[in-house]
Amino acid sequence: MSIVVVGSLAFDSIATPSGRVNDVLGGATTYFALAASYFTQVRIVGVVGEDFTAEHEGILKKRGVDTRGIEHSKGKTFRWGGQYLDNLNEAKTDFTELNVFESFQPHIPAEYKDSEFLFLANIHPILQAQVAREMNGVRLTGGDTMNYWINSTPKELVETLKLVNVLLINDTEAKMIARESNLPRAAQKVLAMGPKALVIKHGEYGATIFFREGAFGVGRHPFRAPALPIEEVQDPTGAGDSFAGGFMGYIASQEDLNREVLKRALFYGGVMGSFAVERFGTERLQSLNREEIDARFQIFRELTHLE
Amino acid sequence: MSIVVVGSLAFDSIATPSGRVNDVLGGATTYFALAASYFTQVRIVGVVGEDFTAEHEGILKKRGVDTRGIEHSKGKTFRWGGQYLDNLNEAKTDFTELNVFESFQPHIPAEYKDSEFLFLANIHPILQAQVAREMNGVRLTGGDTMNYWINSTPKELVETLKLVNVLLINDTEAKMIARESNLPRAAQKVLAMGPKALVIKHGEYGATIFFREGAFGVGRHPFRAPALPIEEVQDPTGAGDSFAGGFMGYIASQEDLNREVLKRALFYGGVMGSFAVERFGTERLQSLNREEIDARFQIFRELTHLE
């Protein structure tokens, strides 16, 4: 089965206590695609500029990612610069140059239309809704958003949430959307807005998935997966997008779509996030294999499971 | 088997979004003792004033807690006032009156000396060390501390840590003691100071236990237990002490002292913490039964365990 991901491709310049890199291929879609590529066929929809070379595209193609939906525009690719010198848990943005991404209009190639899964990375909720409607035959639509859209386009976001089956956001975003400071109550409010399941990412503490009553199975008990305590975090950039890639990629690799699959997917999300931060940019995500991934899945299991 | 707990008994005045109570029996030792009482015999060492009545003592005695080590002094019992009106995750102290607790000198009754377990609640590290030396035949000594002692008596704390087998603290305290912002690295540094195991409490995200290489078993893989996502937190006061009571109480109830027991204990710590916050003060901890506790243990298991 295959998954279409729509969102940003970027060149990132990143400084952390472990070092610095300039203009490395990044963006939510890149992290997502590489992470998901170990589980399923991934098809990208995005836009890049003239500075995006065959070498950059090769990073994706080498992982079998379908790049036919990448639009090549005149101008420069989206660029982001940030640093984590004071706090590895929070990026401080040095600069954002939207460039060709500013006028991004997602076009889904006809060849992508048979994909059974869709992920709407963090872009304008109106664009997310357009894509979701265009791909409305999919088995499952996942989505992300951020504080910027929650604050500036709340009405549009509410419309988009009706089209998203599984929303993946962090604690702060969930509390902002729900206007509720208690996390499980915030989760119930977000679920009432449309999604059947809500994944709340807690950074170094893992993630919780909340289910709408009756969705994907019985009851509304949540489920928690850990994050790995990592002594050497080189670069946290893309951890959340890699999480989403592992989560959605694993789901797309399974025949069934039930709570047990979503719970395992939550573990695989954590696994891919834990790999992503071990090296700068997407370096670690480029050269994994399924044995390493499943070995780490076992470590996550041992981290949380009693005998 | 029985456990001796040394620390504060207090009267608390607490305001939260759910309401307010005045002068209810609290203090680390009270929460610890009530939580641990569902697993093992608990023996208290502490000091109270003339305002501590037979009715207050009855709350402890009703749970079978041995109160012979409570010293009755002239003056008033330790009083604390605090509120969580803005943030349920952090207490804002309104007042602290140490009263008889200011000159507390722990005396271990002769009848307590055969206890096999000891817990040093949060008091001056010099007093903790005195008690640990006096009880040096125990199978396991647990301990707590706080930012105040970490900052004001660091040398004394270092000496105490050599006598504590399992230290239970929160993320901030671990990072402060280790002077290290990365949590797993901080954990390794704290373990190098003495404890065989370190429990780091993450509040609503649960807790992680780190083991010194070879202690209680093989390897140094940590283990994570969840906290319960609770929609109705009435009063967070005492959650950490109740966690410690469930953790140490469960350990004291077991024949063996190995990693599997410590992992289960981490779950029981979370269970008792989750009960504590459901009602004001110690109300919920006064009237539980083992069936309710084990039912919640199962909920914690389902919250984290894959099929």
XYZ file of C-alpha atoms in Angstrom:
614
model
C 0.000 0.000 0.000
C 1.164 3.551 -0.507
C 0.870 6.875 1.250
C 0.793 10.380 -0.167
C 2.438 13.099 1.943
C 1.877 16.785 1.238
C 3.968 19.530 2.764
C 7.287 21.319 2.911
C 10.644 20.480 1.420
C 13.361 22.763 2.737
C 17.014 23.465 3.157
C 17.885 23.749 6.835
C 20.810 25.393 8.593
C 21.050 24.020 12.099
C 23.284 24.671 15.089
C 23.252 22.446 18.182
C 25.749 21.805 20.983
C 27.069 18.933 18.810
C 27.891 21.087 15.788
C 26.442 22.872 12.808
C 25.226 22.109 9.289
C 24.218 24.439 6.462
C 21.587 23.984 3.759
C 20.908 20.311 4.338
C 17.780 18.791 2.826
C 14.955 18.970 5.353
C 11.319 19.974 5.662
C 8.480 18.016 7.245
C 7.828 16.048 4.061
C 11.415 14.908 3.700
C 11.640 13.599 7.278
C 8.219 12.016 7.004
C 8.975 10.359 3.662
C 12.328 8.926 4.708
C 10.943 7.565 7.987
C 7.846 6.057 6.327
C 9.878 4.602 3.455
C 11.040 1.700 5.662
C 7.444 0.515 5.928
C 5.588 1.420 2.742
C 5.694 3.188 -0.644
C 5.745 6.971 -0.105
C 4.646 9.562 -2.659
C 5.572 13.203 -2.162
C 3.629 16.337 -3.097
C 5.613 19.530 -2.591
C 7.451 22.362 -4.229
C 11.159 23.137 -4.621
C 13.248 25.799 -6.335
C 16.063 25.723 -8.846
C 18.583 25.047 -6.078
C 17.050 21.597 -5.557
C 19.357 19.343 -7.548
C 19.258 15.760 -8.796
C 21.542 14.949 -5.881
C 18.925 16.166 -3.412
C 16.205 14.233 -5.191
C 18.501 11.216 -5.102
C 18.330 11.157 -1.307
C 14.611 10.479 -1.607
C 14.763 8.228 -4.660
C 17.389 6.042 -3.054
C 14.766 5.188 -0.437
C 12.242 4.373 -3.156
C 10.235 7.539 -2.570
C 8.063 8.627 -5.491
C 9.062 12.210 -6.318
C 6.829 12.789 -9.331
C 4.615 15.091 -7.253
C 7.473 17.494 -6.503
C 6.868 20.688 -8.439
C 9.994 22.534 -9.609
C 9.432 26.296 -9.533
C 11.510 29.299 -10.479
C 13.302 30.720 -7.471
C 14.751 29.234 -4.327
C 13.583 26.403 -2.103
C 12.128 27.168 1.344
C 14.972 27.789 3.781
C 14.969 27.597 7.565
C 17.712 28.371 10.021
C 17.529 27.519 13.685
C 19.505 26.543 16.728
C 19.178 24.531 19.908
C 22.253 25.859 21.687
C 20.451 26.716 24.946
C 17.770 24.061 24.953
C 17.703 20.846 22.929
C 13.953 20.607 23.455
C 13.072 23.864 21.721
C 14.243 25.329 18.429
C 15.114 29.006 18.278
C 14.449 30.164 14.718
C 17.216 32.299 13.220
C 15.520 32.891 9.875
C 12.662 31.662 7.667
C 12.687 32.249 3.908
C 9.506 30.815 2.417
C 10.655 31.405 -1.181
C 8.743 29.122 -3.606
C 6.830 27.600 -0.684
C 4.990 30.891 -0.121
C 2.689 30.319 -3.097
C 2.563 26.517 -2.833
C -0.569 25.025 -4.402
C -0.549 21.263 -4.002
C -1.253 19.282 -7.171
C -1.861 15.574 -6.738
C -0.524 13.667 -9.765
C -3.078 11.338 -11.362
C -0.703 8.430 -10.665
C -1.014 9.096 -6.921
C -4.804 8.898 -6.803
C -4.908 5.176 -6.024
C -2.970 5.660 -2.761
C -4.843 4.357 0.271
C -3.271 6.624 2.872
C -2.700 10.369 3.095
C -0.678 12.563 5.410
C -1.196 16.305 5.548
C 1.994 17.767 6.970
C 1.954 21.200 8.555
C 0.705 23.637 5.870
C -2.196 26.108 5.622
C -5.393 24.337 6.734
C -7.170 25.464 3.568
C -4.589 23.647 1.455
C -4.841 20.616 3.750
C -8.621 20.559 3.262
C -8.278 20.861 -0.538
C -5.960 17.873 -0.639
C -8.101 15.850 1.750
C -11.170 16.430 -0.452
C -9.251 15.550 -3.611
C -8.038 12.292 -1.985
C -11.313 11.501 -0.245
C -11.283 7.811 -1.105
C -8.325 7.013 1.154
C -8.600 4.560 4.054
C -7.018 6.967 6.525
C -5.967 10.614 6.529
C -3.389 11.752 9.060
C -2.584 15.374 9.712
C -0.372 17.824 11.574
C -0.705 21.523 12.344
C 1.047 24.169 14.452
C 0.452 27.118 16.802
C 0.636 29.592 13.896
C -2.472 28.130 12.174
C -4.276 27.531 15.463
C -3.986 31.246 16.215
C -4.321 32.824 12.771
C -6.773 30.518 10.954
C -8.880 28.846 13.654
C -12.054 28.615 11.549
C -10.233 27.075 8.603
C -8.535 24.627 10.949
C -11.892 23.528 12.379
C -13.048 22.692 8.842
C -9.864 20.746 8.144
C -10.151 18.759 11.393
C -13.441 17.338 10.114
C -11.457 15.711 7.285
C -8.542 14.391 9.360
C -8.939 10.899 10.855
C -5.800 10.937 12.998
C -4.331 14.233 14.147
C -0.718 14.299 15.412
C 0.166 17.344 17.521
C 2.008 18.185 20.731
C 0.700 19.002 24.216
C 0.721 22.762 23.732
C -1.077 22.567 20.393
C -3.765 20.258 21.798
C -4.400 22.603 24.729
C -4.513 25.604 22.361
C -7.003 24.017 19.973
C -9.261 22.870 22.823
C -8.749 25.986 24.995
C -8.390 23.586 27.902
C -5.351 23.129 30.150
C -6.091 19.569 31.305
C -4.598 17.253 28.689
C -7.101 14.365 28.680
C -10.007 16.832 28.680
C -8.345 18.761 25.846
C -8.003 15.484 23.959
C -11.732 14.749 24.260
C -12.551 18.223 22.965
C -10.266 17.845 19.940
C -11.757 14.427 19.174
C -15.223 15.992 19.263
C -14.066 18.282 16.426
C -13.614 15.439 13.947
C -10.616 13.116 14.327
C -11.277 9.501 15.323
C -7.900 9.374 17.055
C -5.555 11.994 18.426
C -1.838 11.441 18.925
C -0.322 13.868 21.409
C 3.470 13.957 21.261
C 5.216 14.660 24.591
C 8.751 15.052 23.242
C 11.230 13.156 25.425
C 8.335 11.606 27.394
C 6.800 9.784 24.450
C 3.284 10.078 23.082
C -0.314 9.250 23.956
C -3.031 8.193 21.548
C -6.610 9.029 22.508
C -9.502 7.345 20.670
C -12.949 8.651 20.035
C -15.508 6.349 21.682
C -15.962 3.365 19.402
C -13.422 4.422 16.794
C -11.049 1.643 15.622
C -12.362 -0.575 18.429
C -14.113 -0.532 21.787
C -14.000 2.029 24.602
C -12.069 5.243 24.913
C -9.011 4.184 26.916
C -5.889 5.969 25.737
C -2.516 4.313 25.149
C 0.964 5.610 25.885
C 4.224 4.835 24.128
C 7.598 5.927 25.460
C 10.385 7.886 23.893
C 13.862 6.478 24.240
C 16.075 8.154 26.857
C 18.913 9.201 24.528
C 22.242 10.352 25.936
C 23.504 11.801 22.654
C 20.925 13.947 20.881
C 22.819 15.555 17.991
C 19.926 17.379 16.336
C 16.242 17.325 17.309
C 15.097 18.812 13.963
C 12.478 16.635 12.289
C 11.853 14.359 15.274
C 8.096 15.012 15.157
C 7.876 14.530 11.399
C 9.925 11.336 11.620
C 7.552 10.210 14.364
C 4.619 10.857 12.021
C 6.408 8.977 9.218
C 7.011 5.912 11.376
C 3.452 6.049 12.709
C 1.681 6.462 9.360
C 4.146 4.251 7.471
C 3.578 1.336 9.838
C -0.205 1.757 9.596
C -0.003 1.759 5.796
C 1.987 -1.495 5.910
C -0.768 -3.376 7.762
C -3.839 -5.125 6.373
C -6.009 -4.253 9.340
C -6.819 -0.846 10.753
C -7.616 -1.324 14.430
C -6.460 -0.136 17.846
C -3.732 -2.730 18.164
C -2.234 -1.545 14.854
C -2.454 2.092 15.963
C -0.770 1.245 19.290
C 2.108 -0.502 17.537
C 2.293 2.427 15.145
C 2.755 4.725 18.149
C 5.794 2.653 19.124
C 7.183 2.778 15.574
C 6.684 6.543 15.604
C 8.859 6.778 18.692
C 11.408 4.444 17.137
C 11.816 6.583 13.997
C 11.932 9.795 16.055
C 14.684 8.291 18.197
C 16.792 7.479 15.130
C 16.239 10.916 13.579
C 17.821 12.836 16.459
C 20.975 10.727 16.590
C 22.542 12.551 13.634
C 22.217 15.946 11.969
C 19.393 16.456 9.496
C 18.112 13.311 7.822
C 21.479 11.532 7.886
C 20.426 8.697 10.177
C 17.109 8.200 8.358
C 18.870 7.704 5.027
C 20.719 4.520 5.873
C 18.678 2.423 8.277
C 17.424 -1.079 7.690
C 14.397 -2.924 8.945
C 16.465 -5.099 11.316
C 17.784 -2.022 13.140
C 14.256 -0.637 13.322
C 12.782 -3.814 14.733
C 15.653 -4.178 17.203
C 14.875 -0.714 18.505
C 11.177 -1.555 18.625
C 12.175 -4.357 21.004
C 14.114 -1.883 23.157
C 10.999 0.305 23.335
C 8.986 -2.733 24.352
C 11.468 -3.702 27.071
C 11.435 -0.107 28.264
C 7.732 -0.321 29.100
C 6.539 -3.925 29.360
C 6.422 -5.914 32.562
C 7.138 -9.632 32.377
C 7.895 -7.001 56.302
C 7.797 -3.445 57.560
C 9.089 -0.075 56.475
C 10.148 2.915 58.568
C 9.433 6.348 57.095
C 11.030 9.487 58.502
C 9.871 12.989 57.612
C 7.233 15.642 57.926
C 3.728 15.543 59.314
C 1.853 18.735 58.582
C -1.428 20.556 58.418
C -2.062 21.798 54.900
C -4.318 24.546 53.589
C -4.849 24.025 49.890
C -6.705 25.879 47.141
C -7.241 24.419 43.678
C -9.740 25.098 40.884
C -11.893 22.357 42.479
C -12.143 24.007 45.906
C -10.316 24.676 49.130
C -9.492 22.890 52.384
C -7.924 24.217 55.587
C -5.635 22.496 58.068
C -6.041 18.969 56.761
C -3.536 16.332 57.835
C -0.718 16.186 55.300
C 3.059 16.122 55.088
C 5.253 13.766 53.069
C 5.212 11.098 55.762
C 1.420 11.018 56.005
C 0.926 10.572 52.247
C 3.738 8.032 52.098
C 2.430 6.036 55.060
C -1.172 5.886 53.857
C -0.132 4.868 50.319
C 2.335 2.221 51.561
C -0.125 0.885 54.140
C -2.013 -1.047 51.447
C 1.090 -3.156 50.834
C 3.025 -3.487 54.082
C 3.346 -2.490 57.754
C 4.416 1.173 57.983
C 6.157 2.770 60.958
C 6.353 6.543 61.225
C 9.089 8.709 62.701
C 8.149 12.385 62.892
C 7.174 15.249 65.135
C 3.856 16.972 65.784
C 2.583 19.742 68.071
C -0.183 19.986 70.614
C -2.719 20.642 67.850
C -2.264 17.064 66.591
C -5.184 15.223 68.159
C -6.166 11.598 68.674
C -8.508 12.089 65.742
C -5.573 12.975 63.462
C -3.594 10.015 64.735
C -6.673 7.874 64.123
C -6.408 8.533 60.375
C -3.058 6.743 60.419
C -3.955 4.065 62.982
C -7.067 3.125 61.036
C -4.717 2.081 58.232
C -2.642 0.029 60.657
C 0.227 2.535 60.639
C 2.536 2.337 63.656
C 2.605 5.810 65.217
C 4.823 5.101 68.220
C 7.660 7.012 66.553
C 5.662 10.259 66.396
C 7.117 12.662 68.923
C 4.648 15.070 70.526
C 6.299 18.436 71.170
C 5.170 21.660 72.767
C 3.966 24.127 70.164
C 2.219 23.798 66.825
C 2.561 21.248 64.043
C 4.269 22.207 60.768
C 1.812 24.110 58.595
C 1.870 24.677 54.861
C -0.463 26.691 52.673
C -0.416 26.566 48.907
C -2.504 26.860 45.789
C -2.683 25.508 42.271
C -5.188 28.008 40.881
C -3.104 28.930 37.816
C -1.324 25.659 37.188
C -2.256 22.244 38.540
C 1.263 21.024 37.855
C 3.022 23.451 40.177
C 2.227 24.521 43.744
C 2.462 28.180 44.655
C 3.332 28.359 48.344
C 1.288 30.875 50.325
C 2.975 30.255 53.679
C 5.265 27.833 55.488
C 5.311 27.647 59.300
C 7.883 25.073 60.365
C 6.861 25.253 64.056
C 7.948 22.068 65.914
C 9.413 20.659 62.664
C 12.142 23.315 62.729
C 14.097 21.520 65.473
C 13.110 17.987 64.454
C 15.619 15.356 65.589
C 14.506 11.921 64.452
C 14.517 9.236 67.152
C 14.008 5.672 65.970
C 12.103 3.675 68.597
C 13.813 0.430 69.623
C 10.712 -1.456 68.434
C 11.316 -0.175 64.875
C 14.883 -1.434 64.613
C 13.924 -4.801 63.109
C 12.305 -3.127 60.066
C 13.787 -4.293 56.780
C 13.031 -1.190 54.728
C 13.583 2.522 55.267
C 12.360 5.624 53.497
C 13.948 9.010 54.082
C 11.365 11.596 53.088
C 12.457 15.103 52.221
C 14.288 16.481 55.298
C 17.775 17.905 55.931
C 20.338 15.528 54.398
C 22.282 15.428 57.670
C 19.213 14.060 59.455
C 18.645 11.616 56.605
C 22.215 10.365 56.951
C 21.864 9.985 60.742
C 18.778 7.842 60.333
C 20.305 5.801 57.511
C 23.340 5.014 59.700
C 21.158 4.115 62.663
C 19.102 1.755 60.461
C 22.052 0.415 58.496
C 20.924 -3.216 58.611
C 17.921 -2.655 56.309
C 17.566 -4.446 52.999
C 16.825 -1.235 51.096
C 16.876 2.489 51.839
C 14.824 4.809 49.681
C 15.124 8.570 49.784
C 13.793 11.865 48.514
C 15.218 15.394 48.503
C 14.381 18.800 47.019
C 15.871 21.848 45.288
C 16.349 23.641 48.633
C 18.823 21.021 49.932
C 20.472 20.581 46.534
C 21.309 24.288 46.549
C 21.991 24.978 50.222
C 23.601 21.746 51.468
C 25.199 20.098 48.426
C 28.113 18.537 50.342
C 25.825 17.049 52.975
C 23.565 15.726 50.235
C 26.487 13.997 48.535
C 27.243 12.160 51.785
C 23.603 11.148 52.173
C 23.404 9.847 48.598
C 26.094 7.299 49.478
C 23.635 5.802 51.961
C 20.525 5.837 49.755
C 19.917 2.753 47.593
C 17.001 4.132 45.571
C 16.587 7.872 45.161
C 13.203 9.239 44.038
C 13.299 12.770 42.618
C 11.878 14.744 39.698
C 13.485 15.811 36.405
C 14.552 19.240 37.627
C 16.112 17.876 40.809
C 18.041 15.198 38.886
C 19.424 17.793 36.478
C 20.329 20.100 39.383
C 22.179 17.406 41.337
C 24.085 16.244 38.249
C 24.569 19.747 36.773
C 23.618 18.177 33.445
C 20.651 19.086 31.237
C 20.361 15.773 29.367
C 18.175 13.523 31.518
C 19.719 10.096 30.882
C 23.211 11.544 31.286
C 22.104 13.279 34.496
C 20.753 9.924 35.695
C 24.113 8.218 35.139
C 25.883 10.957 37.085
C 23.488 10.676 40.032
C 23.895 6.887 40.059
C 27.670 7.357 40.182
C 27.148 9.273 43.454
C 25.807 6.257 45.323
C 22.276 5.027 44.580
C 21.873 1.664 42.858
C 18.677 2.869 41.240
C 17.238 6.271 40.489
C 13.538 6.944 39.983
C 12.865 10.154 38.097
C 9.263 11.322 38.372
C 7.903 13.147 35.302
C 4.587 14.273 36.816
C 1.749 13.654 34.361
C 4.119 11.766 32.031
C 4.963 9.021 34.512
C 8.367 7.992 35.799
C 11.588 6.343 34.679
C 13.810 4.072 36.738
C 17.513 4.014 35.870
C 19.719 1.223 37.233
C 23.382 1.301 38.018
C 25.207 -1.275 35.875
C 24.707 -4.642 37.492
C 22.480 -3.432 40.331
C 19.372 -5.586 40.986
C 20.073 -7.469 37.732
C 21.880 -7.267 34.431
C 22.602 -4.285 32.193
C 21.678 -0.648 32.607
C 18.517 -0.337 30.507
C 16.018 2.011 32.109
C 12.296 1.322 32.463
C 9.349 3.690 32.094
C 5.950 3.577 33.763
C 3.086 5.841 32.771
C 0.953 8.183 34.783
C -2.780 7.944 34.257
C -4.318 10.681 32.107
C -6.787 12.019 34.689
C -9.578 14.360 33.646
C -10.464 15.413 37.186
C -7.419 16.319 39.280
C -8.857 17.811 42.473
C -5.616 18.341 44.386
C -2.082 17.398 43.300
C -0.648 17.791 46.838
C 1.174 14.663 47.963
C 1.200 12.943 44.566
C 4.970 12.425 44.699
C 4.928 11.161 48.287
C 2.043 8.824 47.489
C 4.063 7.615 44.492
C 6.986 6.901 46.835
C 4.644 5.112 49.257
C 3.237 2.854 46.552
C 6.716 2.210 45.168
C 8.429 1.392 48.470
C 5.381 -0.322 49.946
C 5.133 -2.729 47.041
C 8.863 -3.508 47.248
C 8.562 -4.196 50.982
C 5.720 -6.632 50.273
C 7.859 -8.830 48.010
C 10.238 -11.631 48.933
C 12.658 -10.857 46.126
C 14.474 -7.633 45.415
C 15.193 -7.592 41.688
C 14.532 -5.475 38.615
C 11.168 -7.026 37.866
C 9.992 -6.136 41.376
C 11.307 -2.576 41.004
C 9.549 -2.220 37.634
C 6.241 -3.349 39.092
C 6.837 -1.035 42.023
C 7.158 1.845 39.556
C 3.680 0.989 38.265
C 2.273 0.806 41.821
C 3.858 4.183 42.533
C 1.945 5.656 39.611
C -1.227 3.914 40.745
C -1.076 5.401 44.255
C -0.185 8.844 42.884
C -3.202 8.671 40.578
C -5.546 7.925 43.487
C -4.056 10.669 45.676
C -4.921 13.497 43.287
C -8.560 12.470 42.836
C -9.607 14.036 46.145
C -8.340 16.795 48.439
C -5.574 15.952 50.873
C -5.325 12.299 51.855
C -9.052 11.634 51.545
C -8.796 9.126 48.700
C -5.843 7.326 50.287
C -7.758 6.723 53.509
C -10.426 4.440 52.112
C -9.006 2.366 49.265
C -8.849 -1.379 49.108
C -6.465 -3.755 47.405
C -9.003 -4.707 44.723
C -9.313 -1.075 43.580
C -5.541 -0.768 43.571
C -5.017 -3.903 41.510
C -7.791 -2.913 39.102
C -6.004 0.373 38.487
C -2.706 -1.475 38.098
C -4.404 -3.338 35.229
C -5.469 -0.022 33.676
C -1.851 1.153 33.845
C -0.768 -2.072 32.185
C -3.345 -1.707 29.402
C -2.242 1.884 28.955
C 1.272 0.770 27.974
C 1.359 -2.890 26.971
C 0.990 -4.140 23.424
C -0.765 -7.456 22.874
